[in-house]
Amino acid sequence: MSLNYLTPEFKVIRDYDLCINCKVCMRQCANEVHSYDEQLYKMVADDFKCVNCQRCVVMCPTHALTIINHPQDFRQHANWSYDTIRDIYRQAETGAVLLTAMGNDKPYPIYWDKMVVNASQVTNPSIDPLREPMELRVYIGRKPDKIELDENLNVKTQMPPQLKLEVPILFSAMSYGSISYNAHASLSRAAEKLGICYNTGEGGLHKDFRKYGKNTIVQVASGRFGVNREYLNTAAAVEIKIGQGAKPGIGGHLPGEKVSEDVSETRMIPVGSDAISPAPHHDIYSIEDLSQLIFSLKEATDYKKPVGVKIAAVNNVAAIASGIARAGADYIAIDGFRGGTGAAPKRIRDNVGIPIEFAIASVDSRLRSEGIRHTVSLIASGSIRNSADIIKAIALGADAVYIGSAALIALGCHMCQKCNTGKCNWGIATQDPYLVKRLNPEIGYKRLVNLVTAWGHEIKEMLGGMGINDIESLKGNRLMLRGIGMTQKELDILGILAAGE
Amino acid sequence: MKKIYVKEEVCIGCKLCEVYCITSHSKYKDVLKAFKFESITPTPKIVVEENGPLSFSLQCRHCDDAPCVKACITGAMQKDPLTGIVTCNTDKCVGCWTCILTCGFGAILRDEKNKVASKCDLCADTGEPACVKNCPNDALVYSEGGIKA
């Protein structure tokens, strides 16, 4: 065969003074990087296979291992970077579309980091959450135009179905098949413990997790995997998946190798067949068709559950959201281009869509100006990394946020962006029974509970600093934000002032 | 008495329990020194059984009526009446391997270097078995009366 022009992407450095030849790294690497050389009496590594998932580094009992970017580099060229050249070598070698995982990793500006939050002083006292009650509970769903009371001051107005969340955080749609059974077990149990919800994604609801129904949002996607009446009625809410931030405009693809007996039963497809979701819903070609589907789902659930719609953040997202709100949706989930995925073409992941910060601000502004903001709740997603990002998302107009990548990182994910291979060494994005058991759901759910609990504490601290004691008072409160290092146009779209103004 | 139990559904077969078992029974009690500097590295008193994705670590069950204690020709195998722990006195052991023959669990191993039987003593002097303390996926449980739900 001809010469392969590629060089290793990472380099395994082993401190042989610390290595005890226990072979733990060899056993724990699904990519088969490590092996024991019987002639040399030592461990050796095949750098070519390394994806830098950090599994061996973390597991090594003597911390003998370090993974670095491979120092071999091309001559410096501003236009032809290392990654750019490597991509061409790979495609010249294979003739294939480049696949990758997780969200957009290009260095576009992160607008969360260009916004700062207000604090109260002197004339408006701050609140101490250790001494005074703080409310983080939110209700997701349609709100009535007005509240009517009878002569005894009892509420007369029929309240539409609501999703009650103890903190304004939900676990993002990540389907069974894309992530493992144990990952789903961790997410569902943590959602119940926290009093929030997790989203099944389009992969159906595994029978073992029906018991967490009141903390579950189920999806109806273009492929309709696992959708039946029981599925819809078991959940707390139903979400129609139109688009996803990491890959707007295309559908999902779960390779056949990941479709095990269990995945097959849950998704209602044959074992080993590729699960391909079409790019469009073939029954939705207009806003009226979407409205029909929304009301079909409400009929199927006896009007007892909120029905939401998930869209990708793209150009004209505000107009799209306005149409969806008028079509009868109870909430809209908007996924920015940094939202993660299990598999996506690299060019689409890196070049299609817009940041969630602009999307949420423009949608909230548009719905307010049209007088229909109260008819839908907005859920923001697409790389919410910490509690400060949540504060900013809510101040821009979101009711709550979905976290996906952050939740997986809590479970052990190290962002190697190789979910599509199914060889996740942390037991998350895989169906391989050797790997799935690496994620102990007893450990996983506690880590998730700890993460959301910690963020909840921080949100209360920041709210208190602003002199606010209820998260609802922050919603759409753009006065609490200031921009640093942004153009006037960017500030205008976000609806905020510059720092110092 | 408290015993070690395995949750095989989360045992990942990494064999770190063996590494820490050796460390716990070494002279230096340090992973690096135990493997690098000790002239004779101790034999692990634990064995990891594997069959496909199924794996679990196996150590002495400290049986109530221990066959190895009965079978021991020199009295090296003893069951402590207070703690219930079955231990092997290596000074008395002559390496006849009769205990290995009688153990129904295969939990006793040969220490070929020292020619003595090697078996789990629950790290009695430390309070918690090293394998349980260091299991990266919480697959090992040290408790009374089995694994709680």
XYZ file of C-alpha atoms in Angstrom:
650
model
C 0.000 0.000 0.000
C 1.040 3.589 -0.535
C 2.460 5.858 2.123
C 0.029 7.247 4.688
C 0.784 10.950 5.093
C -0.744 11.206 8.568
C 1.269 11.424 11.772
C -0.035 10.673 15.296
C -2.242 13.351 16.786
C -1.224 12.676 20.399
C 1.809 11.310 22.167
C 1.796 9.012 25.178
C 4.583 9.845 27.599
C 5.373 7.183 30.155
C 7.657 7.827 33.094
C 9.401 4.451 33.289
C 10.713 5.296 36.756
C 7.096 5.243 37.928
C 5.699 2.478 35.727
C 5.175 -0.796 37.609
C 3.962 -2.874 34.610
C 0.604 -3.558 36.237
C -1.104 -3.430 32.782
C -4.101 -1.437 34.014
C -3.702 1.005 31.102
C -3.684 -1.883 28.631
C -6.901 -3.343 30.026
C -8.666 -0.002 30.149
C -7.974 1.226 26.618
C -10.692 0.345 24.083
C -8.547 1.853 21.331
C -5.758 -0.664 22.092
C -3.009 1.912 22.439
C -1.102 0.151 25.222
C 0.555 -3.254 25.198
C 3.215 -5.139 27.115
C 6.374 -6.055 25.241
C 7.585 -9.445 26.478
C 11.061 -8.943 25.001
C 11.612 -5.417 26.320
C 9.926 -6.209 29.685
C 8.000 -2.958 29.570
C 4.786 -1.286 28.454
C 4.769 0.346 25.027
C 2.240 2.579 23.274
C 0.974 2.942 19.722
C 0.515 6.716 19.538
C -1.448 6.514 16.286
C -4.431 4.975 18.040
C -4.573 7.459 20.900
C -7.601 9.804 21.099
C -6.577 11.472 24.379
C -9.595 10.397 26.411
C -7.446 10.427 29.585
C -8.710 7.051 30.796
C -5.238 5.544 31.283
C -3.921 8.737 32.873
C -6.675 8.747 35.492
C -6.511 5.010 36.180
C -2.718 4.724 36.555
C -1.942 3.929 40.226
C 1.455 5.635 40.085
C 0.529 8.531 37.736
C 3.214 7.493 35.283
C 1.304 8.605 32.179
C 0.870 11.919 30.393
C -0.804 12.506 27.024
C 0.298 15.519 25.016
C -0.437 16.876 21.575
C 2.089 15.251 19.313
C 5.007 17.694 19.006
C 5.538 16.938 15.304
C 4.228 20.006 13.537
C 4.128 21.517 10.098
C 5.874 24.724 9.157
C 3.861 27.659 10.523
C 1.307 29.011 8.087
C -1.620 31.207 9.105
C -3.950 29.762 6.494
C -2.778 26.148 6.482
C -2.944 25.071 10.100
C -2.068 21.601 11.336
C -5.723 20.547 11.559
C -6.546 21.902 8.114
C -3.747 19.938 6.486
C -4.578 16.770 8.424
C -8.200 16.920 7.287
C -7.077 16.957 3.668
C -4.753 14.002 4.217
C -7.580 12.056 5.822
C -10.019 12.729 3.013
C -7.438 12.046 0.333
C -6.845 8.721 2.071
C -10.494 7.684 2.517
C -12.741 9.612 0.123
C -15.209 9.968 3.009
C -17.140 12.647 4.848
C -15.278 13.522 8.050
C -17.305 12.615 11.121
C -16.802 13.987 14.580
C -18.737 14.474 17.812
C -19.705 17.084 20.405
C -20.407 20.704 19.483
C -18.718 23.362 17.403
C -15.101 23.623 18.555
C -13.968 26.506 16.358
C -12.753 29.600 18.242
C -15.817 31.724 17.526
C -16.344 34.249 20.337
C -18.003 32.870 23.463
C -20.481 35.571 24.312
C -21.136 34.189 27.798
C -17.627 35.365 28.635
C -18.228 38.837 27.214
C -21.087 39.565 29.612
C -20.882 40.494 33.265
C -23.592 40.486 35.898
C -24.752 43.286 38.184
C -24.528 43.443 41.966
C -26.415 45.621 44.435
C -24.816 48.146 46.749
C -25.780 51.029 49.036
C -29.301 52.035 47.986
C -30.410 48.533 47.011
C -29.234 45.969 49.541
C -27.985 42.548 48.525
C -29.584 39.382 49.931
C -27.762 36.688 51.867
C -29.012 33.231 50.783
C -27.750 31.760 54.049
C -30.223 33.894 55.979
C -33.125 34.554 53.635
C -35.148 32.209 51.419
C -34.314 32.070 47.705
C -36.621 30.555 45.121
C -35.186 28.708 42.122
C -38.305 26.789 41.155
C -39.667 27.364 37.649
C -42.709 26.112 35.759
C -42.296 25.296 32.085
C -45.356 25.601 29.897
C -48.000 27.914 28.525
C -49.307 30.602 30.862
C -52.879 31.915 30.553
C -53.613 35.391 29.188
C -55.091 36.414 32.514
C -55.990 34.950 35.879
C -59.623 35.175 36.972
C -60.707 34.787 40.568
C -64.134 34.030 41.971
C -65.774 35.946 44.834
C -63.891 33.800 47.384
C -60.581 34.653 45.712
C -60.098 31.119 44.389
C -58.477 30.769 40.988
C -61.143 30.204 38.355
C -58.861 30.069 35.314
C -58.009 26.600 33.996
C -54.218 26.293 34.235
C -52.514 24.592 31.273
C -50.185 21.666 32.075
C -46.831 22.714 33.541
C -43.481 21.072 34.060
C -42.283 21.816 37.576
C -38.515 22.145 38.001
C -36.871 22.730 41.383
C -33.926 24.389 39.619
C -34.028 25.852 36.091
C -31.847 23.066 34.696
C -32.772 19.997 32.644
C -30.633 17.213 31.220
C -30.480 17.493 27.420
C -31.846 15.084 24.869
C -29.323 12.268 24.515
C -30.780 9.110 23.060
C -30.395 5.553 24.262
C -28.141 4.000 21.666
C -26.132 7.167 21.349
C -25.329 7.016 25.061
C -25.273 3.872 27.170
C -27.846 2.254 29.406
C -25.800 3.200 32.472
C -25.577 6.819 31.349
C -29.371 6.899 31.022
C -29.724 5.214 34.408
C -27.553 7.930 35.960
C -29.419 10.800 34.281
C -32.923 9.532 35.026
C -32.209 8.808 38.665
C -30.438 12.136 39.165
C -33.369 13.981 37.586
C -35.746 12.337 40.040
C -33.525 13.110 43.015
C -33.123 16.749 41.978
C -36.761 17.341 41.094
C -35.964 18.249 37.496
C -36.318 16.463 34.139
C -34.132 14.610 31.713
C -34.844 14.176 28.007
C -34.725 10.738 26.390
C -33.745 12.068 22.993
C -35.161 10.354 19.935
C -34.078 6.866 20.982
C -37.246 5.907 22.837
C -37.806 5.272 26.542
C -36.215 2.093 27.865
C -38.715 0.031 29.865
C -36.458 0.099 32.939
C -36.763 3.891 33.103
C -40.533 4.222 32.847
C -40.582 4.483 36.631
C -38.928 7.901 36.255
C -41.748 9.028 33.961
C -42.640 12.102 35.990
C -39.068 13.344 35.503
C -38.877 12.461 31.823
C -39.369 14.401 28.616
C -39.803 12.138 25.597
C -39.042 13.142 22.038
C -40.984 12.688 18.840
C -38.398 13.040 16.098
C -38.489 12.543 12.337
C -37.648 8.842 12.669
C -40.410 8.306 15.284
C -38.272 5.766 17.163
C -40.044 4.106 20.048
C -43.105 6.330 19.735
C -46.418 4.889 20.897
C -49.263 5.979 23.141
C -47.783 4.475 26.287
C -44.468 6.236 25.617
C -46.217 9.591 25.274
C -48.367 9.142 28.362
C -45.589 7.833 30.611
C -43.595 11.053 30.293
C -44.050 14.419 31.986
C -43.771 16.280 28.670
C -43.440 15.584 24.957
C -40.943 17.339 22.716
C -41.038 17.475 18.928
C -37.490 17.467 17.646
C -37.117 19.669 14.580
C -33.424 20.496 14.742
C -30.245 20.169 16.764
C -27.536 22.767 17.318
C -24.574 20.602 16.330
C -26.095 19.644 12.994
C -28.885 21.959 11.806
C -30.572 20.848 8.623
C -29.695 17.166 8.790
C -31.159 14.197 10.622
C -29.684 11.690 13.039
C -27.679 8.585 12.312
C -27.051 5.765 14.759
C -24.738 3.172 13.197
C -26.038 -0.399 13.117
C -23.187 -1.637 15.306
C -24.714 0.319 18.185
C -28.167 -1.227 17.724
C -28.093 -4.034 20.278
C -31.052 -6.196 21.307
C -31.979 -3.668 23.972
C -31.667 -0.628 21.700
C -33.665 -2.509 19.066
C -36.531 -3.153 21.469
C -36.532 0.392 22.794
C -36.413 2.060 19.379
C -38.668 -0.581 17.742
C -36.267 -1.285 14.881
C -34.450 -4.501 13.849
C -31.182 -5.453 15.569
C -28.112 -4.232 13.730
C -29.934 -1.936 11.326
C -28.780 1.657 11.035
C -31.212 4.038 12.719
C -31.472 6.934 10.317
C -33.686 9.920 11.062
C -34.604 11.883 7.945
C -33.653 15.554 7.827
C -37.296 16.705 7.612
C -40.385 15.353 9.322
C -42.087 14.054 6.204
C -45.422 15.124 7.608
C -44.317 18.697 8.389
C -43.906 21.030 5.443
C -45.582 24.112 6.909
C -46.303 25.746 10.226
C -49.874 24.428 9.942
C -48.545 20.876 9.709
C -46.474 21.450 12.849
C -49.550 22.783 14.599
C -51.403 19.623 13.604
C -48.690 17.445 15.110
C -48.633 19.514 18.298
C -52.372 19.076 18.761
C -52.254 15.386 17.797
C -49.800 14.871 20.638
C -51.960 16.879 23.028
C -54.955 14.742 22.047
C -52.908 11.583 22.598
C -52.017 12.747 26.113
C -55.492 14.101 27.005
C -54.152 17.679 27.160
C -52.353 16.780 30.392
C -48.751 17.313 29.292
C -46.845 20.259 27.873
C -45.827 19.760 24.256
C -42.629 21.513 23.257
C -40.622 21.934 20.094
C -36.850 21.766 19.806
C -35.151 23.795 17.074
C -31.585 24.616 16.166
C -30.414 28.211 16.484
C -30.130 29.396 12.899
C -30.662 32.585 10.889
C -34.201 33.937 11.420
C -34.616 31.843 14.563
C -36.863 34.547 16.042
C -39.395 34.342 13.222
C -39.344 30.555 13.385
C -39.956 30.614 17.133
C -42.816 33.075 16.700
C -44.491 30.692 14.266
C -43.986 27.776 16.650
C -45.480 29.700 19.561
C -48.531 30.580 17.459
C -48.795 26.940 16.367
C -49.612 26.006 19.955
C -46.324 24.817 21.450
C -46.049 25.113 25.237
C -42.290 25.519 25.251
C -39.514 25.999 22.725
C -36.047 24.531 23.224
C -33.392 26.381 21.238
C -30.074 24.629 20.660
C -27.030 26.750 19.812
C -24.227 25.651 17.517
C -22.057 24.551 20.432
C -24.636 21.977 21.481
C -23.134 18.511 21.559
C -23.972 15.443 19.524
C -22.861 11.833 19.268
C -22.017 11.994 15.575
C -22.054 14.794 13.029
C -20.249 15.753 9.838
C -17.393 18.004 10.845
C -18.083 20.725 8.289
C -21.695 21.053 9.396
C -20.819 20.989 13.079
C -18.228 23.720 12.649
C -19.931 26.017 10.156
C -23.726 25.870 10.463
C -25.902 27.635 13.020
C -25.493 30.564 15.403
C -24.571 30.996 19.079
C -27.307 30.420 21.629
C -26.696 33.811 23.264
C -27.973 35.712 20.222
C -30.739 33.228 19.548
C -32.297 33.375 23.006
C -32.105 37.157 23.180
C -33.663 37.716 19.754
C -36.416 35.142 20.300
C -37.360 36.574 23.691
C -37.413 40.116 22.281
C -39.499 39.101 19.292
C -42.069 37.191 21.337
C -42.353 40.043 23.815
C -42.865 42.600 21.077
C -45.595 40.410 19.575
C -47.282 40.017 22.955
C -47.042 36.225 22.980
C -44.057 35.663 25.267
C -46.269 34.261 28.030
C -47.665 31.560 25.740
C -44.365 29.655 25.640
C -41.451 28.914 27.923
C -37.992 29.096 26.409
C -35.261 26.578 27.155
C -31.729 27.472 26.083
C -29.065 24.908 25.282
C -25.757 24.703 23.516
C -22.769 24.571 25.826
C -23.996 25.871 29.160
C -20.779 25.339 31.134
C -21.459 26.682 34.621
C -23.860 28.547 36.866
C -22.813 31.954 35.540
C -23.827 30.899 32.024
C -27.237 29.935 33.430
C -27.664 33.321 35.119
C -26.843 35.065 31.843
C -29.130 32.818 29.788
C -32.063 33.547 32.086
C -31.327 37.280 32.152
C -31.357 37.209 28.337
C -34.801 35.642 28.381
C -34.629 31.882 28.904
C -36.907 30.189 31.446
C -34.495 27.282 31.943
C -31.474 25.615 30.370
C -30.641 22.174 29.060
C -27.227 20.802 29.954
C -25.781 17.904 27.993
C -22.012 18.066 27.632
C -21.660 19.369 31.181
C -23.681 16.415 32.480
C -21.583 13.931 30.507
C -18.384 15.532 31.780
C -19.714 15.026 35.305
C -20.098 11.334 34.402
C -16.487 11.098 33.235
C -16.478 12.404 29.654
C -13.157 14.024 28.735
C -14.193 15.582 25.412
C -12.101 13.451 23.080
C -14.807 13.979 20.400
C -14.862 10.345 19.320
C -18.406 9.406 20.412
C -19.161 8.310 16.865
C -16.704 5.394 17.106
C -18.614 3.708 19.940
C -15.349 3.108 21.811
C -15.977 5.484 24.688
C -13.483 4.460 27.374
C -15.657 6.058 30.045
C -18.697 3.911 29.332
C -20.872 6.815 28.177
C -21.177 6.904 24.370
C -21.026 3.181 23.767
C -23.071 -0.017 23.737
C -20.054 -2.335 24.161
C -20.768 -4.385 27.313
C -17.082 -4.272 28.312
C -17.272 -0.477 28.315
C -20.812 0.239 29.529
C -20.068 -1.237 32.962
C -17.270 1.285 33.486
C -19.953 3.822 34.299
C -21.422 2.741 37.622
C -24.870 4.384 37.831
C -24.558 4.479 41.626
C -21.555 6.750 41.198
C -22.876 8.566 38.136
C -26.156 9.747 39.580
C -24.448 11.109 42.691
C -21.969 13.077 40.600
C -24.836 14.601 38.608
C -26.766 15.470 41.759
C -23.633 17.057 43.207
C -23.043 19.132 40.071
C -26.573 20.543 39.853
C -26.713 21.108 43.615
C -23.431 23.039 43.498
C -24.659 25.158 40.597
C -27.885 25.813 42.502
C -25.900 27.179 45.440
C -23.935 29.458 43.128
C -27.063 30.709 41.371
C -28.535 31.676 44.737
C -25.344 33.519 45.673
C -25.384 35.510 42.439
C -29.107 36.253 42.689
C -28.572 37.464 46.229
C -25.744 39.683 45.072
C -28.154 41.257 42.577
C -30.721 41.842 45.301
C -33.110 39.308 43.746
C -34.669 36.441 45.709
C -36.555 34.646 42.954
C -35.188 33.323 39.672
C -38.392 34.453 37.930
C -37.458 38.055 38.698
C -34.281 37.630 36.702
C -36.006 36.243 33.618
C -35.484 38.581 30.681
C -33.985 41.164 33.033
C -31.375 42.521 30.620
C -30.534 45.427 32.920
C -28.614 42.949 35.045
C -26.156 42.325 32.207
C -23.425 44.442 30.684
C -21.239 43.670 27.685
C -17.460 43.900 27.522
C -15.575 43.968 24.228
C -18.673 43.801 22.015
C -19.714 45.910 19.052
C -22.783 48.127 19.283
C -24.619 45.780 16.913
C -23.880 42.801 19.134
C -25.068 44.740 22.180
C -28.242 45.755 20.347
C -29.112 42.203 19.332
C -28.534 40.978 22.881
C -30.500 43.948 24.191
C -27.875 44.916 26.755
C -25.712 47.943 27.505
C -21.944 48.171 27.528
C -20.096 47.941 30.844
C -19.978 51.349 32.507
C -23.207 52.631 30.958
C -18.754 -10.442 60.520
C -18.089 -8.083 57.648
C -17.061 -9.619 54.355
C -16.134 -8.478 50.857
C -18.819 -8.733 48.194
C -18.578 -8.020 44.474
C -21.036 -6.197 42.233
C -20.065 -7.973 39.048
C -22.252 -5.701 36.919
C -19.839 -2.828 37.570
C -16.572 -4.762 37.852
C -14.493 -3.557 34.914
C -11.632 -6.042 35.207
C -8.946 -3.379 35.623
C -7.161 -5.470 38.316
C -6.322 -2.450 40.428
C -7.573 -4.492 43.377
C -4.603 -6.820 42.853
C -2.223 -3.863 42.689
C -3.488 -2.407 45.961
C -3.655 -5.824 47.635
C 0.037 -6.279 46.916
C 0.748 -2.763 48.170
C -1.178 -3.314 51.380
C 0.791 -6.476 52.165
C 4.157 -5.070 51.192
C 6.896 -3.844 53.505
C 6.710 -0.221 52.337
C 2.903 0.137 51.903
C 3.567 2.322 48.857
C 2.606 1.308 45.315
C 5.822 2.408 43.672
C 8.177 1.037 46.313
C 6.267 -2.223 46.640
C 6.656 -2.976 42.936
C 10.039 -1.392 42.272
C 12.158 -1.746 45.379
C 10.920 -4.745 47.296
C 13.221 -7.647 46.407
C 10.311 -10.063 46.447
C 7.038 -8.374 45.538
C 4.214 -9.951 47.551
C 1.771 -12.211 45.737
C -1.740 -10.761 45.444
C -4.195 -12.438 47.806
C -7.003 -11.858 45.358
C -7.670 -13.114 41.851
C -9.782 -11.544 39.112
C -11.886 -14.059 37.191
C -12.967 -13.086 33.683
C -15.302 -14.510 31.061
C -16.133 -12.126 28.239
C -17.404 -8.824 29.653
C -18.182 -10.524 32.968
C -15.491 -10.136 35.582
C -15.212 -10.137 39.340
C -12.517 -10.305 41.939
C -12.431 -13.316 44.202
C -11.011 -13.438 47.690
C -11.355 -15.672 50.747
C -14.924 -16.151 51.999
C -13.771 -16.722 55.615
C -16.143 -19.677 55.912
C -17.835 -20.450 59.213
C -16.639 -24.044 59.091
C -13.569 -23.441 56.962
C -12.363 -26.571 55.127
C -8.845 -25.145 54.825
C -8.530 -24.848 58.604
C -9.533 -28.488 58.994
C -7.221 -29.612 56.236
C -4.120 -27.756 57.379
C -1.491 -30.270 58.406
C 0.541 -27.836 60.505
C -2.168 -25.627 62.004
C -1.023 -22.595 60.000
C -4.613 -21.909 58.906
C -6.549 -20.460 61.814
C -9.950 -18.875 62.211
C -9.898 -16.101 64.793
C -12.829 -16.799 67.155
C -13.446 -13.098 67.786
C -13.186 -11.559 64.307
C -14.024 -14.635 62.271
C -11.102 -13.956 59.949
C -9.247 -16.961 58.570
C -5.512 -16.302 58.367
C -2.449 -18.255 57.355
C 0.547 -18.184 59.666
C 3.387 -18.170 57.153
C 5.923 -19.251 59.756
C 4.095 -22.553 60.195
C 3.051 -23.069 56.575
C 5.138 -25.636 54.694
C 3.515 -25.171 51.297
C 1.874 -28.569 51.012
C -1.077 -26.909 49.168
C -3.693 -29.071 50.877
C -5.701 -25.948 51.682
C -5.808 -25.045 47.994
C -7.130 -28.506 47.255
C -9.941 -28.178 49.786
C -11.017 -24.598 49.094
C -14.336 -24.722 47.229
C -13.977 -21.129 46.010
C -10.444 -21.258 44.646
C -9.619 -18.343 46.898
C -6.250 -19.577 48.146
C -3.226 -18.967 45.962
C 0.307 -20.291 45.880
C 3.055 -17.900 46.820
C 5.700 -19.740 44.821
C 8.539 -17.460 45.873
C 8.072 -17.994 49.596
C 6.476 -21.444 49.233
C 3.519 -20.538 51.422
C -0.228 -20.251 50.933
C -1.470 -16.780 50.123
C -4.982 -15.701 51.070
C -7.065 -12.675 51.916
C -6.877 -11.494 55.529
C -9.286 -8.569 55.013
C -6.358 -6.222 55.754
C -7.312 -6.715 59.388
C -4.701 -4.309 60.757
C -5.877 -1.389 58.592
C -9.628 -1.534 59.235
C -10.773 -1.576 55.626
C -9.576 -3.904 52.863
C -7.279 -2.118 50.399
C -9.089 -3.613 47.394
C -12.429 -2.176 48.552
C -10.951 1.202 49.376
C -9.256 1.556 45.993
C -11.810 0.060 43.608
C -12.277 2.809 40.975
C -15.854 1.805 40.135
C -17.167 0.867 43.616
C -17.577 -2.761 42.532
C -16.318 -4.081 45.876
C -18.343 -3.682 49.049
C -17.216 -4.419 52.606
C -20.325 -5.048 54.641
C -22.225 -7.381 56.920
C -24.900 -9.568 55.377
C -24.342 -8.964 51.686
C -24.832 -6.048 49.306
C -27.614 -3.672 50.285
C -30.002 -2.527 47.543
